[in-house]
XYZ file of C-alpha atoms in Angstrom:
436
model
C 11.698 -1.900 5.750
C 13.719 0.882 4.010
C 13.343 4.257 4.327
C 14.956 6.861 2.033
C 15.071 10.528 2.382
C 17.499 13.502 1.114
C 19.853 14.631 3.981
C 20.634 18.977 3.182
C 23.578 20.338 4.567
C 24.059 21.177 7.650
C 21.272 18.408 8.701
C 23.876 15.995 9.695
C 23.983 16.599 13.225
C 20.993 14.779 14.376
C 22.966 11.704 13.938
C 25.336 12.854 16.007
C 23.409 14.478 18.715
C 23.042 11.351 20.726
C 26.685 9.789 20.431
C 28.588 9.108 23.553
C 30.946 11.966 22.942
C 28.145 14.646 22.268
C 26.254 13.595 25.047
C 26.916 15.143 28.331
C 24.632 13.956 30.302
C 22.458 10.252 31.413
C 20.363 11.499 28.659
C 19.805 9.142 25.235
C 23.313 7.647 24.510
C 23.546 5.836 21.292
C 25.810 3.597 19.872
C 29.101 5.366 18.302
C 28.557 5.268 14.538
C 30.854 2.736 12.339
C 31.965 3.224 9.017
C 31.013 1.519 6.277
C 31.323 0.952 2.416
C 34.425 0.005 -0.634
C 34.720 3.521 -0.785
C 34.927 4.517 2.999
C 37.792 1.302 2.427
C 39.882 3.293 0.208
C 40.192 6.065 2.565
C 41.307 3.741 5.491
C 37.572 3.990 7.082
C 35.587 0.605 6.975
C 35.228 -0.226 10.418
C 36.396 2.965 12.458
C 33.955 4.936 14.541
C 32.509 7.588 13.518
C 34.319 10.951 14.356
C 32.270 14.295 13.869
C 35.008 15.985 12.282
C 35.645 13.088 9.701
C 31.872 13.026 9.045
C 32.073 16.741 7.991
C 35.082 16.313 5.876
C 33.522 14.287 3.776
C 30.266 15.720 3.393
C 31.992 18.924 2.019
C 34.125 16.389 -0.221
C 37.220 16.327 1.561
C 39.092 13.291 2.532
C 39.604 12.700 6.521
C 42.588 14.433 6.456
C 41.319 18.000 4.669
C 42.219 16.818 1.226
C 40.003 18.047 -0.986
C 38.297 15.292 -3.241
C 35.532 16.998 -5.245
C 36.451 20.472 -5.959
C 32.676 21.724 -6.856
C 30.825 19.926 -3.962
C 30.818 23.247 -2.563
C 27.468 23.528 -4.954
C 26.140 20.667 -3.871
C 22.749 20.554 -1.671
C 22.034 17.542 -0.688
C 25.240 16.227 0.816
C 23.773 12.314 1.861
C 21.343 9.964 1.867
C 19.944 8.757 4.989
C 18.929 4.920 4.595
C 17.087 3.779 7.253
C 16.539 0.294 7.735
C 13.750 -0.706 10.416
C 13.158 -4.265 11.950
C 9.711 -5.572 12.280
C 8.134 -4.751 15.452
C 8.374 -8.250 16.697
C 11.998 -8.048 16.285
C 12.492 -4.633 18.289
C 10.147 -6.068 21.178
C 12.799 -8.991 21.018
C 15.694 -7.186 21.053
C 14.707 -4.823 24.139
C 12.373 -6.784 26.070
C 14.091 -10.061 25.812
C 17.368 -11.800 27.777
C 20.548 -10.169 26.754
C 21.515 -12.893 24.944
C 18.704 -13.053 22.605
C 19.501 -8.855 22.183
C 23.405 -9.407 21.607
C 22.028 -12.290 18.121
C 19.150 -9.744 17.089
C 21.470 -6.803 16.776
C 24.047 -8.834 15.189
C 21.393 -10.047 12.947
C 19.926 -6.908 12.281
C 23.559 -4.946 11.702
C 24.736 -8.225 9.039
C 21.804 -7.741 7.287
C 22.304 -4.233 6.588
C 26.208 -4.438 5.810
C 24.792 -7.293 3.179
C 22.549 -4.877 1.856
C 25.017 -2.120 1.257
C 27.038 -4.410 -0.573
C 23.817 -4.987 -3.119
C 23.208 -1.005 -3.327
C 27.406 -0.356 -4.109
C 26.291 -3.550 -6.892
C 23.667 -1.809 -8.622
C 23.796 1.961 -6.653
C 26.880 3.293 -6.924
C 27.112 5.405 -10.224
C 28.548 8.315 -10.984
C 27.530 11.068 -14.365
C 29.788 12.142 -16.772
C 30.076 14.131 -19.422
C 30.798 12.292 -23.062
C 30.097 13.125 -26.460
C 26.572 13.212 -26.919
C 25.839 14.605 -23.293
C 25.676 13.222 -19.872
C 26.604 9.301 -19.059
C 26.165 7.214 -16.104
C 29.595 5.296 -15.022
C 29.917 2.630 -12.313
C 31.660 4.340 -8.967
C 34.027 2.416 -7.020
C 31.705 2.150 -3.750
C 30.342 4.128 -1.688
C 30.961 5.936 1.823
C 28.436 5.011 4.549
C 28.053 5.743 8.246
C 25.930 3.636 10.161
C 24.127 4.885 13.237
C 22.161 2.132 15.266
C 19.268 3.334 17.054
C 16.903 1.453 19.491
C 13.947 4.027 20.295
C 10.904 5.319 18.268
C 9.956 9.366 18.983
C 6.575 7.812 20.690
C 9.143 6.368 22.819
C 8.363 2.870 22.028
C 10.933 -0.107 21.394
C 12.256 0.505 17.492
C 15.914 -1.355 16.305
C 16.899 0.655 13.369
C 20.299 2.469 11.083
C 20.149 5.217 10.183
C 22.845 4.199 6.790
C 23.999 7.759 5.962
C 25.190 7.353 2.131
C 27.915 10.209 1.463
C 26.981 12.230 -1.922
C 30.597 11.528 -3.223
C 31.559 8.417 -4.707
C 35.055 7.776 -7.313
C 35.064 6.339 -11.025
C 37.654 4.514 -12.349
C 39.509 6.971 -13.369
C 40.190 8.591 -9.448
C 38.139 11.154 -9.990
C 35.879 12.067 -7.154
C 32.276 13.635 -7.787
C 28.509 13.453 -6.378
C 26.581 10.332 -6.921
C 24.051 9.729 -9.758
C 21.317 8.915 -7.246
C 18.399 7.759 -9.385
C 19.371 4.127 -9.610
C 19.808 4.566 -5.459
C 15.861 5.485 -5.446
C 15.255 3.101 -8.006
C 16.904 0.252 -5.888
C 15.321 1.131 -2.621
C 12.276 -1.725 -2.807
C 14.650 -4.093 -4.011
C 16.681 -3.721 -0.845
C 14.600 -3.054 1.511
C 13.173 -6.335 0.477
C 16.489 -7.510 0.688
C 17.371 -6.387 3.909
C 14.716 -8.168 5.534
C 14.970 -11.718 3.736
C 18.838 -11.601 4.943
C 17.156 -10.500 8.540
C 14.685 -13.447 8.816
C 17.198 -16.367 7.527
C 20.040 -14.488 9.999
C 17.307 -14.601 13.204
C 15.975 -18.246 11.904
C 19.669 -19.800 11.810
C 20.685 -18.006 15.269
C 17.568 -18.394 17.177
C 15.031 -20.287 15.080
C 12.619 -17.922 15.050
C 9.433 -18.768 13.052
C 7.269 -15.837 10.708
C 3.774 -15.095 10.365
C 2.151 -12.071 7.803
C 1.307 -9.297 9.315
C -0.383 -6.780 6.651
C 2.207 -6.411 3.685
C 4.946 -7.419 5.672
C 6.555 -10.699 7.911
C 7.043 -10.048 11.674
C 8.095 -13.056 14.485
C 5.385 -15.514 15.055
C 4.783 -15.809 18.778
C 4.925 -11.781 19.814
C 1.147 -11.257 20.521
C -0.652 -8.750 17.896
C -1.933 -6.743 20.644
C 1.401 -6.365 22.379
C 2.923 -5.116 18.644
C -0.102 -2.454 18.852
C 0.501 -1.377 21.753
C 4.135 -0.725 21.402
C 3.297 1.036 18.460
C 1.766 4.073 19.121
C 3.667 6.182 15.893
C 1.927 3.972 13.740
C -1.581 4.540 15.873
C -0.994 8.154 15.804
C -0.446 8.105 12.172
C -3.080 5.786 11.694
C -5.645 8.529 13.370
C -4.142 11.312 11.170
C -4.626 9.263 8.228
C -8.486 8.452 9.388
C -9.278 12.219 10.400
C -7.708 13.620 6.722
C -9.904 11.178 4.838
C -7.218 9.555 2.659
C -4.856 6.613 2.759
C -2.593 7.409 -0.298
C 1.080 7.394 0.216
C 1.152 11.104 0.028
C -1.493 11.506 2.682
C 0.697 8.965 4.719
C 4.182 11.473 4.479
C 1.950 14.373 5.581
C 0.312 12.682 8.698
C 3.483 11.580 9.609
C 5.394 14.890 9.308
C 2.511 16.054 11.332
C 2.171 13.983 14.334
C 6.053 13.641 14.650
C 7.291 14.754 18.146
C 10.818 16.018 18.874
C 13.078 12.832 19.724
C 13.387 12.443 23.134
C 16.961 12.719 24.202
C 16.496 13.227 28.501
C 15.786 9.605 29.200
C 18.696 6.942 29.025
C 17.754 3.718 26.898
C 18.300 1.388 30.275
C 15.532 3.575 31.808
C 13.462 3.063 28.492
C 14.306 -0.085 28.860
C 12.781 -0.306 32.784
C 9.246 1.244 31.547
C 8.630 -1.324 28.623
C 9.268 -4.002 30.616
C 6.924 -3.017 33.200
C 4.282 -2.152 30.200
C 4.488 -5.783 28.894
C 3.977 -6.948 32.285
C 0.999 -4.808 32.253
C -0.089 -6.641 29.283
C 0.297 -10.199 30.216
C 3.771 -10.627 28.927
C 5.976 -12.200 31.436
C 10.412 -12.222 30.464
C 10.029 -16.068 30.480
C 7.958 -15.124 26.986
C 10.473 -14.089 24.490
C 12.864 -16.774 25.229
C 9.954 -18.930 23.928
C 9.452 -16.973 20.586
C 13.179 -17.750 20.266
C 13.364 -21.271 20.887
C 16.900 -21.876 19.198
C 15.603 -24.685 16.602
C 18.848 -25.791 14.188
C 18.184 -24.363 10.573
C 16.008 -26.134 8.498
C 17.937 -25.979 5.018
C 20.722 -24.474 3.877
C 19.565 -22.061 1.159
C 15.678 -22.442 2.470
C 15.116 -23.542 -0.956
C 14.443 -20.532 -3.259
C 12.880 -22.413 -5.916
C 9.350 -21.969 -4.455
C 10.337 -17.779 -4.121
C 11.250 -17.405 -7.602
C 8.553 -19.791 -8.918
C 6.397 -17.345 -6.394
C 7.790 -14.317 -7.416
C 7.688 -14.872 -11.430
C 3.795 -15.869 -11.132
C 3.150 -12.865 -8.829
C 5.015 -10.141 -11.486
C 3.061 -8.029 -14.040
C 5.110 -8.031 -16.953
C 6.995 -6.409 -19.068
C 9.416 -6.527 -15.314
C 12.898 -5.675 -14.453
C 15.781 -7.468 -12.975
C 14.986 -5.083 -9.408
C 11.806 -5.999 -9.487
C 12.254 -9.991 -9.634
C 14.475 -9.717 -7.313
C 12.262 -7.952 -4.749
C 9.369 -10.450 -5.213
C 12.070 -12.800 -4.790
C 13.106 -11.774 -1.059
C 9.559 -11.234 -0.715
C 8.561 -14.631 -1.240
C 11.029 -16.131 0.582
C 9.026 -16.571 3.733
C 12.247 -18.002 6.188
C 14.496 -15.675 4.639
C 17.767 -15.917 2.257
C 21.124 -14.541 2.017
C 21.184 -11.056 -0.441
C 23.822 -12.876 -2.683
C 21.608 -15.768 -2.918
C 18.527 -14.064 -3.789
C 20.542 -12.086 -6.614
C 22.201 -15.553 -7.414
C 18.606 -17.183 -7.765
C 17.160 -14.374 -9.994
C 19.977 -14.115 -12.077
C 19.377 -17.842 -12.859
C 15.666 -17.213 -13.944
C 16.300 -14.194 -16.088
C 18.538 -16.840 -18.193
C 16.684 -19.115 -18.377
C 14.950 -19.004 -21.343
C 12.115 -21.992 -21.236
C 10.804 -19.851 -18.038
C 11.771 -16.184 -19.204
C 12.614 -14.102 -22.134
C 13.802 -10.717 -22.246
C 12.170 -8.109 -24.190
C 13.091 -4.680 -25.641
C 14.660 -2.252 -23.001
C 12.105 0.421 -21.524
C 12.451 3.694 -19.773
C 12.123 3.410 -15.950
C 9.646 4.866 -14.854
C 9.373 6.414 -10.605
C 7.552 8.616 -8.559
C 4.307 10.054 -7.884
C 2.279 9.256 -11.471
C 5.498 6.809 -12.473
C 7.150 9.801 -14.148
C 9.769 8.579 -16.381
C 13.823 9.072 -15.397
C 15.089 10.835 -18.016
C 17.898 9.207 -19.895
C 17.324 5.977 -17.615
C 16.510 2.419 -19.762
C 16.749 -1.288 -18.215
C 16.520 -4.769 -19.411
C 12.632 -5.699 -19.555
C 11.614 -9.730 -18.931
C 7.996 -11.714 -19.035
C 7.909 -14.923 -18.432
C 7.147 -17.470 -21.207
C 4.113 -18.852 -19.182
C 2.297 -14.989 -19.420
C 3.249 -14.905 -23.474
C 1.733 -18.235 -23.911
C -1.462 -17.240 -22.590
C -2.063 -14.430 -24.586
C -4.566 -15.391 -27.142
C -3.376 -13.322 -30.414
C -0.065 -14.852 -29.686
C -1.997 -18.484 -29.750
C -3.506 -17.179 -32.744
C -1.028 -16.370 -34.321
C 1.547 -19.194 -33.781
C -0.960 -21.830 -34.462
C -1.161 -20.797 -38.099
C 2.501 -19.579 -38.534
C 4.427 -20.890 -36.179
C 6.793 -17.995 -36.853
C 6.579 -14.514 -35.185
C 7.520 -10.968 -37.243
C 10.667 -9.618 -36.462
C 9.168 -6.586 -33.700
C 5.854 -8.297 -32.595
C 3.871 -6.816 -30.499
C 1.770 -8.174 -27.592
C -0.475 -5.258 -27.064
C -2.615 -6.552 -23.848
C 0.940 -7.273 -22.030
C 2.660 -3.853 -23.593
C 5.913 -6.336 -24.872
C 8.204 -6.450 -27.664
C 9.931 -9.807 -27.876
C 13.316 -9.075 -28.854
C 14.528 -10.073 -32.592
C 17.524 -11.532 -31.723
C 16.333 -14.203 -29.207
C 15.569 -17.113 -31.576
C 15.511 -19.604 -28.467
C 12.876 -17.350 -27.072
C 10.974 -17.774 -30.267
C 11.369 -21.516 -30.063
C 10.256 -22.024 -26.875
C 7.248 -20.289 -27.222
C 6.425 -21.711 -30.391
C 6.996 -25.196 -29.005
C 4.597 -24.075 -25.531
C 2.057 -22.429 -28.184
C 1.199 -25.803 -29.971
């Protein structure tokens, strides 16, 4: 799961608060922070911990060294964007309650799939807005600047493995010049790679431990972990879940507000090895001996290389309303992909499908649409696809190219809300060939 929220300045320090170096005494000590990002690369970054003082450079715009990058991000208000990338339940329970060994591969797992992510948001995230003739232009940024804080405790306290990906408001065009980020396509993104994030999670866990996945609500968490043991160490989600049931409403905006409302202060007087004592002695309380985990991880080879995304894109395409973007195929893409896949390859498998006109055809480019009541980004267009299989089915299309065989240059599928391009003849073919 991916969570994204505005980070204000001055807000910064409650990723810091529980670092090593802050930390004076056997409170809450998490891991040091490690940098992350192309652009954190070009200023000599990627891979350093993360120092305090560097972290405020750069929110204020100035390089590590006091340079100063963006001379107006003194006006800027929001100075990051806090990603925060959550493991299933299963997978935390894993990670804390099982042998160390099994905790050293989840952590790596978790951690790769989040650097793989990045690398899809500084893909299709990292813009910049400038100012042409005609008005204000979005322009491809170099990368981006990301600190990653690792975390390993809910505010309940229960077992939780999650980053906290804190995306730096400054970002460089090809030109060197250093500004804020356009951030709409970064909120526009954030299904795609949360979706992302945890296809790349479930193939890295299946090829290290061969770990197996069963549906739990919406989502995919690790066969074997016993539902009422994931309840149990749950008890954010309970409290929510009570909120929720005594405000009368499940809508997402009821769901913010109950959980801004039962969310306790975070913990920080009790080390994670002595959080780590208590669960251990509540899942023995529940029936769960240690010897239990190392069986939900039972180390099984990988299956297949690729796990085979045909089935997750033929999945995915059948499962899409249409007109749909490139994001959104590429969600239901990760989605469907019940053992997991690589990002790249899930990108790599979509891109195949969009071109692939005897399955797809693209259609005229739409406003993007977000938000409570899908307002629409101003300014903000995309590519629009349906697949060839939805077209054929409509029945004034049938109609239409059983007597003609030919469609008008802007056609217009009213039921699906479509216009089929005019300068896709093949598109035309195909669907006059399917029609007959």
């Amino acid at each position: 799961m991916l969570v994204l929220a505005k980070v204000r300045r001055g807000r910064e320090h409650y990723y810091l608060a529980s670092l090593p170096r802050e930390q004076t005494d056997a409170g809450l000590v998490e891991e040091l922070g490690v940098w992350h990002g192309a652009a954190a690369a070009e200023l000599g970054l990627a891979g350093r911990h993360v120092e305090p003082e560097q972290l405020a450079q750069l929110l204020s715009g100035r390089a590590p060294d006091g340079s100063e990058l963006d001379p107006g991000h003194a006006r800027v208000d929001v100075v990051a964007y806090d990603c925060t990338f959550t493991c299933p339940k299963g997978v935390s329970l894993l990670e804390r309650l099982g042998p160390e060994a099994l905790a050293v591969e989840t952590r790596k797992a978790h951690e790769g799939a989040v650097a793989a992510t990045l690398g899809y948001l500084e893909r299709h995230a990292a813009v910049v807005r400038r100012s042409r003739e005609g008005g204000r232009v979005s322009e491809g940024a170099s990368g981006l600047i990301a600190a990653a804080f690792l975390h390993q405790a809910s505010r309940a306290p229960d077992p939780h493995l999650h980053t906290h990906l804190l995306v730096a408001n400054l970002a460089r065009d090809d030109a060197g010049r250093w500004s804020a980020l356009d951030a709409r396509p970064l909120f526009l993104e954030r299904a795609a790679a949360g979706a992302l994030y945890a296809a790349e999670l479930r193939s890295r866990l299946g090829a290290a431990l061969g770990v197996s996945w069963r549906k739990e609500r919406e989502a995919l968490d690790l066969a074997g972990v016993p539902r009422p043991v994931s309840v149990a160490f749950s008890r954010r989600q309970a409290a929510i879940a009570d909120e929720l049931a005594r405000f009368g409403s499940q809508s997402p905006a009821a769901a913010r507000v109950a959980s801004l409302r039962t969310r306790p202060p975070k913990d920080r007087s009790v080390s994670i090895e002595r959080l780590g004592d208590v669960w251990r002695e509540r899942a023995l309380d529940l029936g769960v001996a240690p010897s239990r985990w190392s069986r939900v991880a039972p180390g099984r080879p990988e299956l297949a290389s690729g796990h085979r995304l045909a089935p997750a894109v033929q999945a995915a395409l059948t499962s899409l309303e249409v007109p749909f973007s490139r994001r959104s195929l590429v969600a239901a893409v990760a989605r469907s992909s019940t053992e997991g896949a690589a990002v790249e390859e899930v990108e790599t498998a979509a891109a195949a499908a969009l071109e692939d006109r005897t399955v797809v055809v693209a259609v005229s480019k739409g406003a993007v649409s977000m938000g409570k009541g899908a307002v629409k980004v101003p300014g903000v267009v995309e590519e629009r696809f349906a697949t060839v299989a939805s077209l054929v089915s409509h029945e004034r299309l049938r109609t239409i190219l059983a007597s003609s065989l030919a469609l008008p240059g802007d056609f217009s599928f009213p039921v699906a809300g479509v216009v089929l391009r005019q300068d896709d003849e093949t598109a035309r073919d195909e669907l006059a060939e399917r029609s007959l």
